[in-house]
Coordinates of C-alpha atoms and ligand atoms in Angstrom, one line a residue:
X1 CA 0.0 0.0 0.0
X2 CA 1.5 3.3 -1.0
X3 CA 0.7 6.7 0.4
X4 CA -0.9 8.7 -2.3
X5 CA -2.4 12.1 -2.9
X6 CA 0.6 14.1 -3.8
X7 CA 3.5 11.9 -4.6
X8 CA 5.0 14.5 -6.9
X9 CA 5.6 17.0 -4.1
X10 CA 9.0 17.5 -2.4
X11 CA 7.9 16.8 1.2
X12 CA 11.2 17.7 2.9
X13 CA 10.9 21.1 1.3
X14 CA 7.3 21.5 2.5
X15 CA 8.2 20.3 6.0
X16 CA 11.0 22.9 6.2
X17 CA 8.5 25.6 5.3
X18 CA 5.9 24.3 7.7
X19 CA 8.3 24.2 10.6
X20 CA 8.9 27.9 10.2
X21 CA 5.2 28.6 11.1
X22 CA 4.7 31.2 8.3
X23 CA 8.1 32.8 8.8
X24 CA 10.7 33.2 6.0
X25 CA 13.2 30.5 5.2
X26 CA 16.2 31.4 3.3
X27 CA 16.8 29.9 -0.1
X28 CA 20.1 28.3 0.8
X29 CA 18.6 26.6 3.9
X30 CA 15.7 25.2 2.0
X31 CA 18.0 23.7 -0.6
X32 CA 20.2 22.2 2.1
X33 CA 17.4 20.7 4.1
X34 CA 15.5 19.4 1.2
X35 CA 18.6 18.1 -0.5
X36 CA 17.8 20.1 -3.7
X37 CA 20.2 21.7 -6.1
X38 CA 19.6 25.5 -6.2
X39 CA 18.3 25.4 -9.8
X40 CA 15.6 23.0 -8.9
X41 CA 14.1 25.0 -6.1
X42 CA 11.8 27.3 -8.2
X43 CA 10.3 24.3 -9.9
X44 CA 9.6 22.5 -6.6
X45 CA 8.0 25.7 -5.2
X46 CA 5.8 25.9 -8.2
X47 CA 4.7 22.3 -7.6
X48 CA 3.7 23.1 -4.1
X49 CA 1.8 26.1 -5.4
X50 CA 0.0 23.9 -8.0
X51 CA -1.0 21.6 -5.1
X52 CA -2.7 24.6 -3.4
X53 CA 0.0 25.7 -1.0
X54 CA 0.4 29.5 -0.8
X55 CA 4.2 30.1 -1.0
X56 CA 5.4 33.7 -1.1
X57 CA 8.8 34.8 -2.2
X58 CA 10.1 37.4 0.4
X59 CA 13.4 39.2 0.9
X60 CA 13.9 39.8 4.7
X61 CA 17.2 41.8 5.1
X62 CA 17.7 41.5 1.3
X63 CA 18.2 37.8 1.4
X64 CA 16.1 35.6 -0.9
X65 CA 13.7 33.5 1.0
X66 CA 10.2 31.9 0.9
X67 CA 7.4 31.6 3.4
X68 CA 4.4 29.4 3.6
X69 CA 1.3 31.6 3.8
X70 CA -1.5 29.1 3.4
X71 CA -2.5 25.4 3.1
X72 CA -4.7 23.9 0.5
X73 CA -8.1 22.6 1.5
X74 CA -7.2 19.1 0.3
X75 CA -7.0 15.8 2.1
X76 CA -3.4 14.9 1.3
X77 CA -2.1 12.0 3.3
X78 CA 0.9 13.9 4.5
X79 CA -1.3 16.7 5.9
X80 CA -3.5 14.2 7.8
X81 CA -0.4 12.5 9.2
X82 CA 1.1 15.7 10.5
X83 CA -2.1 16.7 12.3
X84 CA -3.2 13.3 13.6
X85 CA -2.5 12.4 17.2
X86 CA -3.9 8.9 17.2
X87 CA -1.7 5.9 18.1
X88 CA -2.6 3.4 15.5
X89 CA -5.5 4.7 13.3
X90 CA -4.0 6.3 10.2
X91 CA -0.6 4.8 10.4
X92 CA -1.1 3.9 6.7
X93 CA -3.0 6.4 4.6
X94 CA -4.2 6.1 1.0
X95 CA -5.6 9.4 -0.2
X96 CA -7.1 9.6 -3.7
X97 CA -8.8 12.4 -5.6
X98 CA -11.6 10.2 -6.8
X99 CA -12.9 6.7 -6.4
X100 CA -16.1 4.6 -6.6
X101 CA -16.4 4.0 -2.9
X102 CA -13.7 4.2 -0.2
X103 CA -15.3 1.1 1.4
X104 CA -14.5 -0.9 -1.8
X105 CA -10.9 0.4 -1.8
X106 CA -10.5 -0.4 1.9
X107 CA -12.0 -3.9 1.3
X108 CA -9.5 -4.5 -1.5
X109 CA -6.6 -3.4 0.7
X110 CA -7.8 -5.4 3.7
X111 CA -8.0 -8.5 1.4
X112 CA -4.3 -7.8 0.5
X113 CA -3.3 -7.7 4.2
X114 CA -3.4 -3.9 5.0
X115 CA -2.8 -3.5 8.7
X116 CA -5.6 -2.4 11.2
X117 CA -6.0 1.3 11.2
X118 CA -5.3 1.7 7.4
X119 CA -7.2 4.8 6.3
X120 CA -8.6 5.4 2.8
X121 CA -9.7 8.9 2.0
X122 CA -11.2 10.4 -1.2
X123 CA -12.0 13.9 -2.2
X124 CA -14.9 12.5 -4.3
X125 CA -16.8 9.2 -4.5
X126 CA -18.7 8.3 -7.7
X127 CA -20.5 5.4 -6.2
X128 CA -20.6 6.2 -2.5
X129 CA -23.2 3.9 -0.7
X130 CA -25.1 3.9 2.4
X131 CA -27.0 1.4 4.4
X132 CA -29.9 -0.3 2.7
X133 CA -28.5 0.3 -0.8
X134 CA -29.0 4.1 -0.4
X135 CA -26.5 6.3 -2.2
X136 CA -24.1 8.5 -0.3
X137 CA -23.7 11.9 -2.1
X138 CA -20.0 12.7 -2.1
X139 CA -19.2 15.8 -4.2
X140 CA -15.5 16.9 -4.4
X141 CA -14.0 19.0 -1.7
X142 CA -16.9 19.7 0.5
X143 CA -17.3 16.8 2.9
X144 CA -15.4 13.9 4.3
X145 CA -15.7 10.3 3.0
X146 CA -13.2 7.8 4.4
X147 CA -13.0 4.2 5.4
X148 CA -10.9 2.3 8.0
X149 CA -9.6 -1.2 7.8
X150 CA -10.2 -2.8 11.2
X151 CA -9.1 -6.1 12.6
X152 CA -11.1 -6.8 15.8
X153 CA -10.3 -10.0 17.7
X154 CA -13.6 -11.6 16.7
X155 CA -14.7 -9.8 13.5
X156 CA -17.9 -11.7 13.0
X157 CA -19.2 -11.0 16.5
X158 CA -17.9 -7.4 16.5
X159 CA -19.9 -6.0 13.5
X160 CA -23.0 -4.8 15.5
X161 CA -20.9 -3.5 18.3
X162 CA -18.6 -1.7 15.9
X163 CA -21.6 -0.1 14.3
X164 CA -22.6 1.4 17.7
X165 CA -19.0 2.2 18.6
X166 CA -18.5 4.0 15.3
X167 CA -21.7 6.0 15.6
X168 CA -20.7 7.0 19.2
X169 CA -17.2 7.8 18.1
X170 CA -18.3 10.0 15.3
X171 CA -20.9 11.8 17.4
X172 CA -18.5 12.4 20.3
X173 CA -15.8 13.6 18.0
X174 CA -18.1 16.2 16.4
X175 CA -19.7 17.3 19.7
X176 CA -16.2 17.9 21.2
X177 CA -15.2 19.9 18.1
X178 CA -18.3 22.0 17.7
X179 CA -19.8 22.1 21.2
X180 CA -23.1 21.3 19.6
X181 CA -25.4 18.5 20.7
X182 CA -26.1 15.6 18.3
X183 CA -28.5 12.7 18.2
X184 CA -28.4 9.2 16.7
X185 CA -31.1 7.7 14.6
X186 CA -31.3 3.9 14.8
X187 CA -28.8 2.5 14.5
X188 CA -26.1 4.9 13.3
X189 CA -27.3 8.0 11.4
X190 CA -25.7 11.1 13.1
X191 CA -28.1 14.0 13.2
X192 CA -27.7 17.7 14.1
X193 CA -30.9 19.6 14.7
X194 CA -32.8 16.5 13.5
X195 CA -31.1 16.4 10.1
X196 CA -28.6 14.0 8.8
X197 CA -25.0 15.1 9.2
X198 CA -23.1 11.8 9.0
X199 CA -23.6 8.1 8.4
X200 CA -21.5 5.1 9.0
X201 CA -21.4 1.8 7.1
X202 CA -19.7 -1.2 8.5
X203 CA -19.0 -4.1 6.2
X204 CA -17.3 -7.5 6.8
X205 CA -14.6 -8.8 4.5
X206 CA -15.0 -12.3 3.2
X207 CA -11.5 -13.7 3.5
X208 CA -9.7 -16.4 5.4
X209 CA -10.7 -16.3 9.1
X210 CA -7.1 -15.5 10.1
X211 CA -7.2 -12.5 7.8
X212 CA -10.8 -11.5 8.7
X213 CA -11.4 -7.8 8.8
X214 CA -14.2 -5.2 9.0
X215 CA -14.3 -2.0 7.1
X216 CA -15.9 1.1 8.7
X217 CA -16.9 3.8 6.2
X218 CA -17.8 7.2 7.3
X219 CA -19.5 10.0 5.4
X220 CA -19.7 13.4 7.0
X221 CA -21.1 16.7 5.6
X222 CA -18.8 19.5 6.4
X223 CA -18.8 22.5 4.1
X224 CA -21.9 21.8 1.9
X225 CA -24.4 24.7 1.5
X226 CA -28.1 23.8 1.7
X227 CA -28.3 24.3 -2.0
X228 CA -25.5 21.9 -2.8
X229 CA -27.5 18.8 -1.6
X230 CA -29.4 16.9 -4.4
X231 CA -33.1 17.5 -4.4
X232 CA -34.0 14.0 -3.1
X233 CA -32.2 14.6 0.2
X234 CA -32.3 18.3 0.5
X235 CA -34.9 18.4 3.2
X236 CA -33.2 15.8 5.4
X237 CA -29.5 16.4 5.0
X238 CA -27.4 19.0 6.6
X239 CA -23.7 20.0 7.1
X240 CA -21.6 21.6 9.8
X241 CA -21.6 24.8 7.7
X242 CA -25.4 24.9 7.4
X243 CA -25.9 24.2 11.1
X244 CA -23.1 26.2 12.7
X245 CA -22.4 29.0 10.0
X246 CA -18.7 28.1 10.1
X247 CA -16.7 26.9 7.1
X248 CA -14.3 24.3 8.6
X249 CA -10.9 22.9 7.8
X250 CA -11.9 19.4 6.8
X251 CA -8.6 18.1 8.2
X252 CA -9.4 19.4 11.6
X253 CA -12.8 17.6 11.5
X254 CA -11.3 14.5 10.2
X255 CA -8.6 14.3 12.9
X256 CA -11.1 15.1 15.7
X257 CA -13.4 12.2 14.4
X258 CA -10.5 9.7 14.0
X259 CA -9.2 10.4 17.6
X260 CA -12.7 9.7 18.9
X261 CA -13.1 6.6 16.8
X262 CA -9.9 5.2 18.0
X263 CA -10.9 5.8 21.6
X264 CA -14.2 4.0 21.2
X265 CA -12.8 1.2 19.1
X266 CA -10.1 0.6 21.8
X267 CA -12.9 0.4 24.4
X268 CA -14.7 -2.1 22.3
X269 CA -11.6 -4.3 22.1
X270 CA -11.1 -4.0 25.8
X271 CA -14.6 -5.6 26.2
X272 CA -16.4 -2.4 27.3
X273 CA -19.5 -3.2 25.3
X274 CA -21.9 -2.0 28.1
X275 CA -20.1 1.4 28.1
X276 CA -20.7 1.7 24.4
X277 CA -24.3 0.8 24.7
X278 CA -24.6 3.2 27.6
X279 CA -23.1 6.1 25.5
X280 CA -25.2 5.2 22.5
X281 CA -28.6 5.0 24.3
X282 CA -28.9 8.7 25.5
X283 CA -27.8 9.9 22.1
X284 CA -30.5 7.8 20.4
X285 CA -33.1 9.3 22.8
X286 CA -36.0 7.0 21.9
X287 CA -36.4 5.5 25.3
X288 CA -40.0 6.0 26.6
X289 CA -41.0 7.4 23.2
X290 CA -43.8 6.1 20.8
X291 CA -42.1 4.8 17.6
X292 CA -42.8 2.8 14.5
X293 CA -40.4 0.2 13.6
X294 CA -39.8 -2.1 10.7
X295 CA -39.0 -5.7 11.1
X296 CA -38.5 -7.3 7.7
X297 CA -41.7 -6.3 5.8
X298 CA -43.7 -5.8 8.9
X299 CA -44.3 -2.4 10.6
X300 CA -45.1 -2.2 14.3
X301 CA -45.8 0.7 16.6
X302 CA -45.4 1.0 20.4
X303 CA -43.6 2.7 23.2
X304 CA -39.8 1.9 23.6
X305 CA -39.3 0.2 27.0
X306 CA -35.7 -1.0 26.4
X307 CA -33.2 0.0 23.8
X308 CA -29.8 -1.3 22.9
X309 CA -27.8 -1.2 19.7
X310 CA -26.6 -4.8 20.5
X311 CA -29.7 -6.6 21.8
X312 CA -32.5 -4.7 20.2
X313 CA -35.8 -3.0 21.2
X314 CA -38.5 -4.0 23.7
X315 CA -41.7 -2.4 22.6
X316 CA -44.9 -2.0 24.6
X317 CA -47.6 -2.5 22.1
X318 CA -50.9 -0.6 22.0
X319 CA -52.8 -3.8 22.9
X320 CA -51.0 -4.0 26.2
X321 CA -48.4 -6.7 25.2
X322 CA -44.7 -6.5 24.7
X323 CA -42.6 -7.4 21.7
X324 CA -38.9 -7.8 21.7
X325 CA -37.1 -7.3 18.3
X326 CA -33.5 -8.3 18.0
X327 CA -31.1 -5.6 16.7
X328 CA -30.3 -7.4 13.6
X329 CA -34.0 -7.6 12.6
X330 CA -34.7 -3.9 13.1
X331 CA -34.3 -2.1 9.8
X332 CA -35.9 1.2 10.6
X333 CA -37.1 3.1 13.7
X334 CA -38.9 6.3 13.3
X335 CA -40.8 8.5 15.9
X336 CA -44.5 7.7 15.6
X337 CA -45.9 10.6 13.4
X338 CA -49.2 10.4 15.4
X339 CA -47.5 10.9 18.7
X340 CA -47.6 14.6 19.8
X341 CA -44.3 14.2 21.8
X342 CA -42.2 12.1 19.4
X343 CA -43.3 13.5 16.1
X344 CA -40.9 16.4 16.1
Ligands
BTN1 C1 -25.5 5.7 5.7 O1 -25.9 6.7 6.2 O2 -26.4 4.9 5.3 C2 -24.1 5.3 5.7 C3 -23.3 6.3 4.8 C4 -21.9 5.8 4.7 C5 -21.1 6.6 3.7 C6 -19.6 6.4 3.7 S1 -18.8 7.6 2.7 C7 -17.3 6.6 2.9 C8 -17.7 5.2 2.8 N1 -17.8 4.8 1.4 C9 -19.0 4.4 1.0 O3 -19.3 4.1 -0.1 N2 -19.8 4.6 2.0 C10 -19.2 5.0 3.2

């Protein structure tokens, strides 16, 4: 697996400029530290500019120098790596401009033995998918779409727990970054002000048990405007920009979410499934509410008496009975539109 995204850039040159925090770096020093002959420097500076970096030529005290005045809004692997403070997520990064689905790329890499924590990022997906064969709209440069190769100790038993851990991880990461409350819609849609901000898609990889892996794909709307969503999802989708009025650096959002995902995944691997369910439940906020849920082709209504992303839902039905529906059979839960409290 190779790190991708900007392999044509002279990274030692970039790092030397970055280390000066916007201050000037003399030409000579840049050449020395980047191992470049003097005549190659202008060409390498131009490549950085073509990649979106703002590099200014300056002459402090009459000496030729350059300074880095701005970073591109691009998800280059080396930019992610510099900002990321995780211990194992993102140790390998594959960043591509465009792909069908990052989940497919991650599955392919997992099948070829990519280590746990390998991160696949794309600026744009042409066939991004969500749960239940829905599409995930991923236009270039506005949101985040990425997938992680994960190798839990027992992959087959971990899928449901990972769904919950991923939803909690994404939600906590965004809440910490923005200070805004979020909710979860069964089982793992992440909502801000009742509209969909992010979604997670966990998929198992069919390979030899010894190599078994899960892929967790996350789509997160960051800088989309309300008008940029396609008509079909315009009323139910939202972005951080729409909700908070702030255009964000997508790398900051990505790193905050990855840190939180790592924390919750590590808890899962330490056997803290109850803590994950306990963190998920209040975000889901359906306890005690009247809902309609779908089990296969059947719809049922009732009041939620118990709720867990792992074991499922216990419903008190209108006839006075109780029905328990296992998590894997619940395909949809919605507040009951006839209920004055829940239909908000
Ligand atoms: C959902 O809301 O139903 C889940 C959406 C998951 C979308 C992400 S974007 C990155 C990864 N690649 C995909 O094709 N899907 C997931």
